[in-house]
């Protein structure tokens, strides 16, 4: 147990969340560095042109969720960009879709690998997670996870980035 996950959360809500500083651990350093390089150097992802800026991870944690997990709508005000690395995703019709709320319908989606794992429904963007992929979005956007109906665990590593 820790400050983010206690026995009630694990037993009732069916998910475990680590502390938010795992990027400081040696085991996660390679992932942290790869994320920072990807986001800082790929201008298609960051939508920044002609600026020499670097993004740094200021929070990173992992979430292990079980069948029936819904995560309520929330945002990450501590970051400029937020993202999720999908480490393990059940091979199921509904593995726990990420819903990004887009009330102004102005979000541009950059699908660099042509995965086509998203759809727009009203003012939401619904993304089906794919193992070993990263999703990045503005931290102020509210997002949630819905309808995970697989018996397999899903393991994701969310992170927040700030400008260096």
N, CA, C and O of each residue as an XYZ file, in Angstrom:
656
protein
N       0.840     -1.192      0.000
C       0.000      0.000      0.000
C       0.877      1.245      0.000
O       2.025      1.208      0.444
N       0.333      2.331     -0.496
C       1.045      3.595     -0.519
C       0.021      4.715     -0.471
O      -1.158      4.468     -0.216
N       0.460      5.943     -0.713
C      -0.456      7.083     -0.598
C      -1.511      7.106     -1.700
O      -2.495      7.837     -1.586
N      -1.329      6.319     -2.768
C      -2.299      6.297     -3.861
C      -3.147      5.042     -3.872
O      -4.245      5.054     -4.430
N      -2.679      3.970     -3.280
C      -3.417      2.710     -3.279
C      -3.416      2.110     -1.888
O      -2.361      1.886     -1.294
N      -4.588      1.858     -1.383
C      -4.724      1.156     -0.120
C      -5.537     -0.108     -0.364
O      -5.955     -0.364     -1.494
N      -5.766     -0.900      0.675
C      -6.474     -2.171      0.504
C      -7.894     -1.966      0.002
O      -8.397     -2.791     -0.761
N      -8.557     -0.881      0.413
C      -9.913     -0.604     -0.057
C      -9.901     -0.383     -1.568
O     -10.734     -0.934     -2.287
N      -8.972      0.408     -2.034
C      -8.892      0.701     -3.462
C      -8.635     -0.576     -4.265
O      -9.249     -0.792     -5.310
N      -7.732     -1.412     -3.775
C      -7.388     -2.635     -4.482
C      -8.549     -3.629     -4.445
O      -8.873     -4.235     -5.466
N      -9.175     -3.803     -3.284
C     -10.241     -4.788     -3.140
C     -11.571     -4.338     -3.723
O     -12.288     -5.146     -4.314
N     -11.911     -3.074     -3.567
C     -13.214     -2.586     -4.027
C     -13.146     -2.041     -5.437
O     -13.961     -2.404     -6.284
N     -12.181     -1.175     -5.697
C     -12.118     -0.517     -7.004
C     -11.320     -1.312     -8.027
O     -11.347     -0.979     -9.212
N     -10.615     -2.346     -7.605
C      -9.933     -3.287     -8.488
C      -8.781     -2.693     -9.294
O      -8.541     -3.100    -10.431
N      -8.080     -1.744     -8.713
C      -6.865     -1.296     -9.386
C      -5.824     -0.864     -8.370
O      -6.141     -0.491     -7.241
N      -4.577     -0.926     -8.801
C      -3.448     -0.522     -7.978
C      -2.709      0.578     -8.710
O      -2.479      0.502     -9.917
N      -2.345      1.595     -7.963
C      -1.608      2.724     -8.518
C      -0.354      2.933     -7.675
O      -0.434      3.026     -6.450
N       0.790      3.006     -8.323
C       2.045      3.198     -7.597
C       2.208      4.656     -7.189
O       1.394      5.512     -7.536
N       3.262      4.915     -6.456
C       3.648      6.293     -6.191
C       3.932      6.976     -7.533
O       4.166      6.298     -8.534
N       3.913      8.295     -7.557
C       4.046      9.035     -8.810
C       5.482      9.436     -9.138
O       5.701     10.298     -9.988
N       6.454      8.826     -8.479
C       7.856      9.193     -8.712
C       8.691      8.013     -9.199
O       9.899      7.976     -8.962
N       8.066      7.045     -9.878
C       8.836      5.868    -10.290
C       9.890      6.204    -11.345
O      10.800      5.409    -11.580
N       9.781      7.374    -11.985
C      10.795      7.768    -12.970
C      12.162      7.956    -12.316
O      13.179      7.987    -13.008
N      12.194      8.081    -10.996
C      13.461      8.226    -10.283
C      14.153      6.882    -10.048
O      15.326      6.842     -9.674
N      13.433      5.791    -10.267
C      13.992      4.456    -10.054
C      14.783      4.019    -11.276
O      14.392      4.303    -12.408
N      15.901      3.325    -11.050
C      16.744      2.856    -12.156
C      15.954      2.022    -13.165
O      16.194      2.115    -14.368
N      15.016      1.209    -12.681
C      14.250      0.319    -13.555
C      13.435      1.090    -14.596
O      13.146      0.558    -15.668
N      13.066      2.327    -14.293
C      12.218      3.112    -15.187
C      12.972      4.225    -15.898
O      12.372      4.983    -16.660
N      14.272      4.336    -15.664
C      15.056      5.425    -16.240
C      15.101      5.369    -17.768
O      15.013      6.408    -18.421
N      15.237      4.181    -18.343
C      15.287      4.063    -19.805
C      13.972      4.517    -20.414
O      13.970      5.245    -21.406
N      12.851      4.097    -19.834
C      11.546      4.516    -20.338
C      11.386      6.029    -20.223
O      10.918      6.676    -21.159
N      11.767      6.590    -19.090
C      11.692      8.040    -18.885
C      12.485      8.776    -19.966
O      11.975      9.718    -20.573
N      13.721      8.356    -20.208
C      14.570      9.008    -21.209
C      14.003      8.869    -22.622
O      14.060      9.815    -23.407
N      13.457      7.698    -22.950
C      12.872      7.492    -24.284
C      11.644      8.386    -24.483
O      11.455      8.949    -25.561
N      10.818      8.516    -23.452
C       9.637      9.385    -23.543
C      10.066     10.830    -23.739
O       9.542     11.520    -24.614
N      11.020     11.296    -22.927
C      11.486     12.681    -23.049
C      12.058     12.955    -24.439
O      11.799     14.009    -25.021
N      12.826     12.021    -24.966
C      13.415     12.200    -26.303
C      12.326     12.205    -27.370
O      12.328     13.060    -28.256
N      11.411     11.271    -27.292
C      10.329     11.184    -28.274
C       9.508     12.465    -28.304
O       9.241     13.007    -29.377
N       9.110     12.949    -27.146
C       8.234     14.114    -27.082
C       9.005     15.396    -27.427
O       8.463     16.281    -28.089
N      10.243     15.500    -26.989
C      11.021     16.711    -27.245
C      11.483     16.827    -28.690
O      11.644     17.938    -29.195
N      11.696     15.708    -29.359
C      12.262     15.752    -30.708
C      11.244     15.550    -31.811
O      11.515     15.930    -32.950
N      10.098     14.978    -31.537
C       9.110     14.731    -32.582
C       8.103     15.871    -32.584
O       7.154     15.870    -31.800
N       8.310     16.839    -33.464
C       7.471     18.035    -33.504
C       6.029     17.737    -33.890
O       5.137     18.533    -33.597
N       5.786     16.607    -34.541
C       4.416     16.252    -34.876
C       3.605     15.965    -33.619
O       2.404     16.230    -33.570
N       4.262     15.429    -32.619
C       3.553     15.102    -31.379
C       3.330     16.356    -30.543
O       2.241     16.552    -30.005
N       4.336     17.197    -30.429
C       4.238     18.342    -29.530
C       3.592     19.564    -30.162
O       3.197     20.487    -29.449
N       3.476     19.591    -31.501
C       2.892     20.729    -32.203
C       3.659     22.017    -31.943
O       3.072     23.098    -31.906
N       4.949     21.903    -31.766
C       5.797     23.068    -31.540
C       6.730     23.201    -32.732
O       7.389     22.234    -33.115
N       6.793     24.364    -33.308
C       7.641     24.580    -34.468
C       8.755     25.573    -34.156
O       8.529     26.591    -33.502
N       9.931     25.271    -34.619
C      11.074     26.184    -34.582
C      11.442     26.664    -33.181
O      11.982     27.759    -33.028
N      11.164     25.879    -32.183
C      11.579     26.231    -30.832
C      12.464     25.125    -30.283
O      12.180     23.941    -30.466
N      13.526     25.513    -29.617
C      14.415     24.528    -29.020
C      13.992     24.329    -27.566
O      14.531     24.956    -26.653
N      13.028     23.455    -27.377
C      12.533     23.201    -26.028
C      12.682     21.729    -25.709
O      12.768     20.885    -26.601
N      12.710     21.444    -24.449
C      12.807     20.064    -23.980
C      11.681     19.824    -22.980
O      11.386     20.659    -22.125
N      11.073     18.669    -23.117
C      10.088     18.238    -22.135
C      10.755     17.259    -21.187
O      11.545     16.411    -21.603
N      10.429     17.384    -19.907
C      10.966     16.465    -18.907
C       9.809     15.846    -18.124
O       8.801     16.495    -17.845
N       9.987     14.583    -17.781
C       8.990     13.875    -16.973
C       9.054     14.427    -15.558
O      10.121     14.459    -14.944
N       7.907     14.864    -15.041
C       7.872     15.302    -13.645
C       7.033     14.374    -12.780
O       7.064     14.471    -11.553
N       6.279     13.471    -13.415
C       5.549     12.433    -12.688
C       5.442     11.217    -13.594
O       5.260     11.345    -14.805
N       5.556     10.049    -13.000
C       5.351      8.798    -13.724
C       4.939      7.754    -12.703
O       5.520      7.675    -11.621
N       3.946      6.959    -13.041
C       3.457      5.933    -12.129
C       2.895      4.795    -12.961
O       2.709      4.932    -14.170
N       2.625      3.666    -12.307
C       1.964      2.605    -13.062
C       0.628      2.297    -12.424
O       0.421      2.479    -11.224
N      -0.276      1.822    -13.277
C      -1.620      1.458    -12.841
C      -1.876      0.041    -13.347
O      -1.737     -0.251    -14.534
N      -2.249     -0.823    -12.417
C      -2.632     -2.189    -12.752
C      -4.113     -2.305    -12.434
O      -4.520     -2.164    -11.281
N      -4.920     -2.564    -13.463
C      -6.363     -2.607    -13.249
C      -6.941     -3.947    -13.666
O      -6.425     -4.625    -14.554
N      -8.025     -4.306    -13.001
C      -8.704     -5.577    -13.228
C     -10.062     -5.346    -13.857
O     -10.426     -4.214    -14.179
N     -10.806     -6.421    -14.030
C     -12.113     -6.392    -14.684
C     -13.058     -5.395    -14.022
O     -13.149     -5.313    -12.797
N     -13.756     -4.642    -14.862
C     -14.795     -3.734    -14.383
C     -14.300     -2.390    -13.897
O     -15.050     -1.664    -13.244
N     -13.066     -2.035    -14.192
C     -12.503     -0.787    -13.675
C     -12.925      0.396    -14.539
O     -12.763      0.382    -15.760
N     -13.461      1.405    -13.892
C     -13.719      2.699    -14.506
C     -12.942      3.730    -13.713
O     -13.005      3.744    -12.484
N     -12.219      4.581    -14.391
C     -11.538      5.692    -13.723
C     -12.302      6.965    -14.069
O     -12.538      7.258    -15.241
N     -12.680      7.708    -13.057
C     -13.496      8.909    -13.235
C     -12.750      9.972    -14.030
O     -11.521      9.973    -14.090
N     -13.499     10.862    -14.628
C     -12.957     11.956    -15.416
C     -12.081     12.853    -14.547
O     -12.473     13.251    -13.450
N     -10.885     13.164    -15.056
C      -9.939     13.994    -14.313
C      -8.945     14.615    -15.288
O      -8.886     14.233    -16.457
N      -8.173     15.567    -14.800
C      -7.100     16.163    -15.592
C      -5.839     16.174    -14.746
O      -5.869     15.767    -13.585
N      -4.736     16.633    -15.311
C      -3.446     16.651    -14.631
C      -2.897     18.080    -14.652
O      -2.079     18.407    -15.511
N      -3.331     18.933    -13.727
C      -2.909     20.339    -13.763
C      -1.424     20.563    -13.488
O      -0.923     21.670    -13.682
N      -0.712     19.524    -13.039
C       0.714     19.680    -12.737
C       1.592     19.578    -13.976
O       2.797     19.817    -13.895
N       1.010     19.226    -15.128
C       1.816     19.028    -16.318
C       1.404     19.930    -17.460
O       0.364     20.586    -17.413
N       2.240     19.952    -18.490
C       1.925     20.624    -19.744
C       1.346     19.592    -20.706
O       0.333     19.835    -21.362
N       2.003     18.444    -20.777
C       1.519     17.308    -21.546
C       1.395     16.113    -20.618
O       2.157     15.979    -19.661
N       0.444     15.255    -20.900
C       0.290     13.999    -20.184
C       0.282     12.881    -21.196
O      -0.022     13.091    -22.370
N       0.616     11.699    -20.742
C       0.618     10.574    -21.651
C       0.465      9.266    -20.920
O       0.513      9.198    -19.692
N       0.279      8.221    -21.718
C       0.140      6.875    -21.176
C       0.923      5.932    -22.079
O       0.740      5.919    -23.296
N       1.801      5.142    -21.462
C       2.449      4.050    -22.160
C       1.688      2.791    -21.783
O       1.588      2.443    -20.606
N       1.153      2.114    -22.787
C       0.399      0.882    -22.539
C       1.359     -0.299    -22.583
O       1.778     -0.745    -23.651
N       1.694     -0.792    -21.400
C       2.659     -1.882    -21.251
C       2.007     -3.237    -21.531
O       2.552     -4.050    -22.277
N       0.847     -3.474    -20.932
C       0.134     -4.738    -21.122
C      -1.336     -4.417    -21.336
O      -1.967     -3.759    -20.508
N      -1.875     -4.889    -22.460
C      -3.269     -4.629    -22.784
C      -3.942     -5.959    -23.110
O      -3.453     -6.708    -23.956
N      -5.050     -6.258    -22.453
C      -5.753     -7.503    -22.774
C      -6.213     -7.518    -24.230
O      -6.615     -6.492    -24.778
N      -6.147     -8.683    -24.839
C      -6.641     -8.850    -26.204
C      -8.143     -9.075    -26.113
O      -8.621    -10.209    -26.133
N      -8.871     -7.978    -26.015
C     -10.302     -8.035    -25.768
C     -10.986     -6.881    -26.476
O     -10.359     -5.860    -26.760
N     -12.240     -7.036    -26.756
C     -13.013     -5.998    -27.439
C     -13.006     -4.684    -26.659
O     -12.925     -3.609    -27.254
N     -13.088     -4.766    -25.353
C     -13.100     -3.567    -24.505
C     -12.015     -3.678    -23.431
O     -12.313     -4.048    -22.296
N     -10.776     -3.367    -23.769
C      -9.676     -3.512    -22.818
C      -9.542     -2.346    -21.833
O      -8.611     -2.328    -21.027
N     -10.441     -1.394    -21.888
C     -10.372     -0.214    -21.030
C     -10.054      0.998    -21.868
O      -8.933      1.504    -21.838
N     -11.035      1.467    -22.618
C     -10.824      2.574    -23.550
C     -10.558      3.883    -22.819
O     -11.158      4.169    -21.783
N      -9.656      4.661    -23.372
C      -9.354      6.001    -22.881
C     -10.319      6.965    -23.562
O     -10.432      6.979    -24.788
N     -11.006      7.759    -22.772
C     -11.915      8.758    -23.310
C     -11.337     10.130    -23.004
O     -11.182     10.503    -21.841
N     -11.021     10.872    -24.049
C     -10.537     12.243    -23.891
C     -11.692     13.160    -24.231
O     -12.239     13.114    -25.333
N     -12.051     13.985    -23.279
C     -13.187     14.884    -23.448
C     -12.730     16.098    -24.250
O     -11.746     16.751    -23.903
N     -13.448     16.389    -25.315
C     -13.076     17.410    -26.276
C     -14.268     18.344    -26.493
O     -14.851     18.351    -27.577
N     -14.637     19.129    -25.480
C     -15.870     19.910    -25.566
C     -15.878     20.946    -26.689
O     -16.952     21.335    -27.149
N     -14.720     21.397    -27.136
C     -14.673     22.394    -28.217
C     -14.496     21.748    -29.587
O     -14.470     22.436    -30.607
N     -14.373     20.422    -29.604
C     -14.168     19.683    -30.852
C     -13.038     20.268    -31.701
O     -13.171     20.428    -32.914
N     -11.924     20.582    -31.035
C     -10.814     21.213    -31.737
C      -9.499     20.436    -31.632
O      -8.443     20.967    -31.974
N      -9.550     19.207    -31.171
C      -8.333     18.420    -31.004
C      -7.930     17.802    -32.339
O      -8.744     17.208    -33.046
N      -6.662     17.960    -32.654
C      -6.097     17.345    -33.853
C      -5.397     16.061    -33.427
O      -4.581     16.072    -32.505
N      -5.708     14.972    -34.084
C      -5.109     13.685    -33.746
C      -4.000     13.374    -34.739
O      -4.204     13.413    -35.952
N      -2.818     13.062    -34.203
C      -1.692     12.661    -35.026
C      -1.486     11.164    -34.804
O      -0.963     10.756    -33.767
N      -1.887     10.365    -35.752
C      -1.794      8.906    -35.672
C      -0.577      8.478    -36.495
O      -0.714      7.985    -37.615
N       0.617      8.673    -35.921
C       1.869      8.468    -36.664
C       2.037      7.069    -37.229
O       2.676      6.900    -38.267
N       1.480      6.068    -36.572
C       1.647      4.689    -37.029
C       0.421      4.164    -37.772
O       0.329      2.974    -38.072
N      -0.519      5.065    -38.066
C      -1.726      4.697    -38.801
C      -2.463      3.534    -38.135
O      -2.899      2.599    -38.807
N      -2.598      3.602    -36.821
C      -3.247      2.541    -36.058
C      -4.776      2.601    -36.146
O      -5.456      1.578    -36.053
N      -5.291      3.793    -36.323
C      -6.740      3.999    -36.434
C      -7.493      3.335    -35.275
O      -8.510      2.671    -35.478
N      -6.977      3.528    -34.067
C      -7.573      2.928    -32.884
C      -8.416      3.932    -32.097
O      -8.559      3.812    -30.880
N      -8.967      4.912    -32.793
C      -9.762      5.933    -32.122
C     -11.007      6.246    -32.938
O     -11.088      5.974    -34.136
N     -11.969      6.828    -32.240
C     -13.167      7.324    -32.910
C     -13.654      8.561    -32.175
O     -13.410      8.734    -30.981
N     -14.336      9.402    -32.902
C     -14.938     10.597    -32.311
C     -16.427     10.333    -32.141
O     -17.122      9.981    -33.094
N     -16.900     10.507    -30.925
C     -18.328     10.376    -30.646
C     -18.746     11.617    -29.865
O     -18.321     11.826    -28.729
N     -19.572     12.423    -30.486
C     -19.995     13.713    -29.933
C     -18.767     14.523    -29.583
O     -17.942     14.796    -30.455
N     -18.625     14.917    -28.319
C     -17.465     15.730    -27.944
C     -16.414     14.906    -27.193
O     -15.729     15.422    -26.310
N     -16.295     13.640    -27.543
C     -15.289     12.758    -26.953
C     -14.462     12.084    -28.028
O     -14.937     11.815    -29.132
N     -13.219     11.818    -27.682
C     -12.352     10.986    -28.501
C     -12.137      9.709    -27.704
O     -11.678      9.755    -26.563
N     -12.464      8.585    -28.295
C     -12.356      7.297    -27.615
C     -11.225      6.517    -28.270
O     -11.263      6.215    -29.463
N     -10.217      6.198    -27.460
C      -9.042      5.480    -27.952
C      -8.999      4.084    -27.346
O      -9.077      3.923    -26.128
N      -8.878      3.097    -28.186
C      -8.686      1.728    -27.725
C      -7.192      1.531    -27.512
O      -6.412      1.695    -28.450
N      -6.777      1.183    -26.296
C      -5.340      1.037    -26.044
C      -4.746     -0.126    -26.825
O      -5.380     -1.164    -27.017
N      -3.515      0.078    -27.266
C      -2.757     -0.944    -27.972
C      -1.439     -1.130    -27.232
O      -0.743     -0.165    -26.918
N      -1.113     -2.378    -26.963
C       0.108     -2.688    -26.227
C       1.340     -2.078    -26.896
O       1.470     -2.080    -28.121
N       2.239     -1.558    -26.060
C       3.508     -0.947    -26.487
C       3.330      0.310    -27.327
O       4.152      0.599    -28.198
N       2.267      1.053    -27.072
C       2.084      2.345    -27.724
C       1.978      3.434    -26.661
O       1.732      3.162    -25.486
N       2.170      4.671    -27.108
C       2.072      5.831    -26.226
C       1.010      6.774    -26.781
O       0.948      7.022    -27.985
N       0.187      7.287    -25.893
C      -0.794      8.317    -26.216
C      -0.383      9.565    -25.453
O      -0.096      9.491    -24.258
N      -0.351     10.721    -26.130
C       0.035     11.985    -25.502
C      -1.061     13.009    -25.774
O      -1.607     13.071    -26.875
N      -1.379     13.818    -24.750
C      -2.416     14.840    -24.888
C      -2.121     15.987    -23.927
O      -1.312     15.848    -23.010
N      -2.779     17.109    -24.143
C      -2.614     18.257    -23.253
C      -3.109     17.901    -21.856
O      -4.177     17.309    -21.701
N      -2.339     18.259    -20.859
C      -2.652     17.875    -19.477
C      -3.963     18.441    -18.968
O      -4.588     17.844    -18.092
N      -4.398     19.580    -19.495
C      -5.630     20.184    -18.991
C      -6.880     19.459    -19.469
O      -7.965     19.698    -18.938
N      -6.755     18.575    -20.461
C      -7.925     17.871    -20.981
C      -8.414     16.816    -19.990
O      -7.631     16.011    -19.485
N      -9.691     16.832    -19.727
C     -10.267     15.798    -18.870
C     -10.296     14.495    -19.644
O     -10.554     14.469    -20.847
N     -10.024     13.416    -18.926
C     -10.018     12.098    -19.535
C     -10.459     11.064    -18.504
O     -10.394     11.297    -17.297
N     -10.903      9.932    -19.001
C     -11.383      8.859    -18.131
C     -11.136      7.523    -18.820
O     -10.758      7.474    -19.991
N     -11.356      6.434    -18.072
C     -11.246      5.082    -18.614
C     -12.549      4.368    -18.320
O     -13.062      4.429    -17.203
N     -13.086      3.684    -19.332
C     -14.394      3.038    -19.177
C     -14.414      1.625    -19.735
O     -13.669      1.276    -20.650
N     -15.293      0.829    -19.149
C     -15.747     -0.464    -19.684
C     -14.660     -1.495    -19.913
O     -14.617     -2.111    -20.978
N     -13.798     -1.695    -18.962
C     -12.828     -2.784    -19.082
C     -13.526     -4.068    -18.669
O     -13.844     -4.251    -17.494
N     -13.764     -4.950    -19.613
C     -14.530     -6.151    -19.305
C     -13.725     -7.440    -19.437
O     -14.289     -8.533    -19.393
N     -12.425     -7.318    -19.596
C     -11.574     -8.498    -19.702
C     -11.178     -8.983    -18.313
O     -11.092     -8.192    -17.375
N     -10.938    -10.288    -18.184
C     -10.455    -10.834    -16.918
C      -8.957    -10.645    -16.745
O      -8.434    -10.836    -15.647
N      -8.258    -10.274    -17.813
C      -6.823    -10.035    -17.741
C      -6.546     -8.636    -17.192
O      -7.331     -7.708    -17.389
N      -5.414     -8.506    -16.498
C      -5.003     -7.192    -16.010
C      -4.522     -6.331    -17.168
O      -3.958     -6.827    -18.143
N      -4.760     -5.021    -17.037
C      -4.171     -4.048    -17.950
C      -3.145     -3.271    -17.133
O      -3.437     -2.828    -16.022
N      -1.957     -3.108    -17.677
C      -0.909     -2.355    -16.987
C      -0.513     -1.180    -17.866
O      -0.067     -1.349    -19.001
N      -0.683      0.001    -17.320
C      -0.313      1.212    -18.049
C       0.629      2.040    -17.190
O       0.647      1.929    -15.964
N       1.409      2.871    -17.866
C       2.347      3.751    -17.166
C       2.046      5.179    -17.614
O       2.580      5.649    -18.618
N       1.179      5.869    -16.855
C       0.901      7.274    -17.163
C       2.075      8.156    -16.736
O       2.872      7.789    -15.872
N       2.158      9.335    -17.368
C       3.219     10.278    -17.024
C       2.762     11.692    -17.330
O       1.874     11.910    -18.154
N       3.379     12.642    -16.660
C       3.179     14.065    -16.925
C       4.524     14.666    -17.290
O       5.562     14.265    -16.764
N       4.492     15.635    -18.201
C       5.703     16.311    -18.663
C       5.565     17.810    -18.468
O       4.477     18.367    -18.607
N       6.661     18.449    -18.149
C       6.744     19.903    -18.093
C       7.878     20.359    -18.997
O       8.702     19.560    -19.441
N       7.902     21.638    -19.255
C       8.996     22.210    -20.033
C      10.215     22.384    -19.151
O      10.099     22.778    -17.991
N      11.384     22.090    -19.699
C      12.624     22.251    -18.948
C      13.050     23.709    -18.997
O      14.078     24.071    -18.424
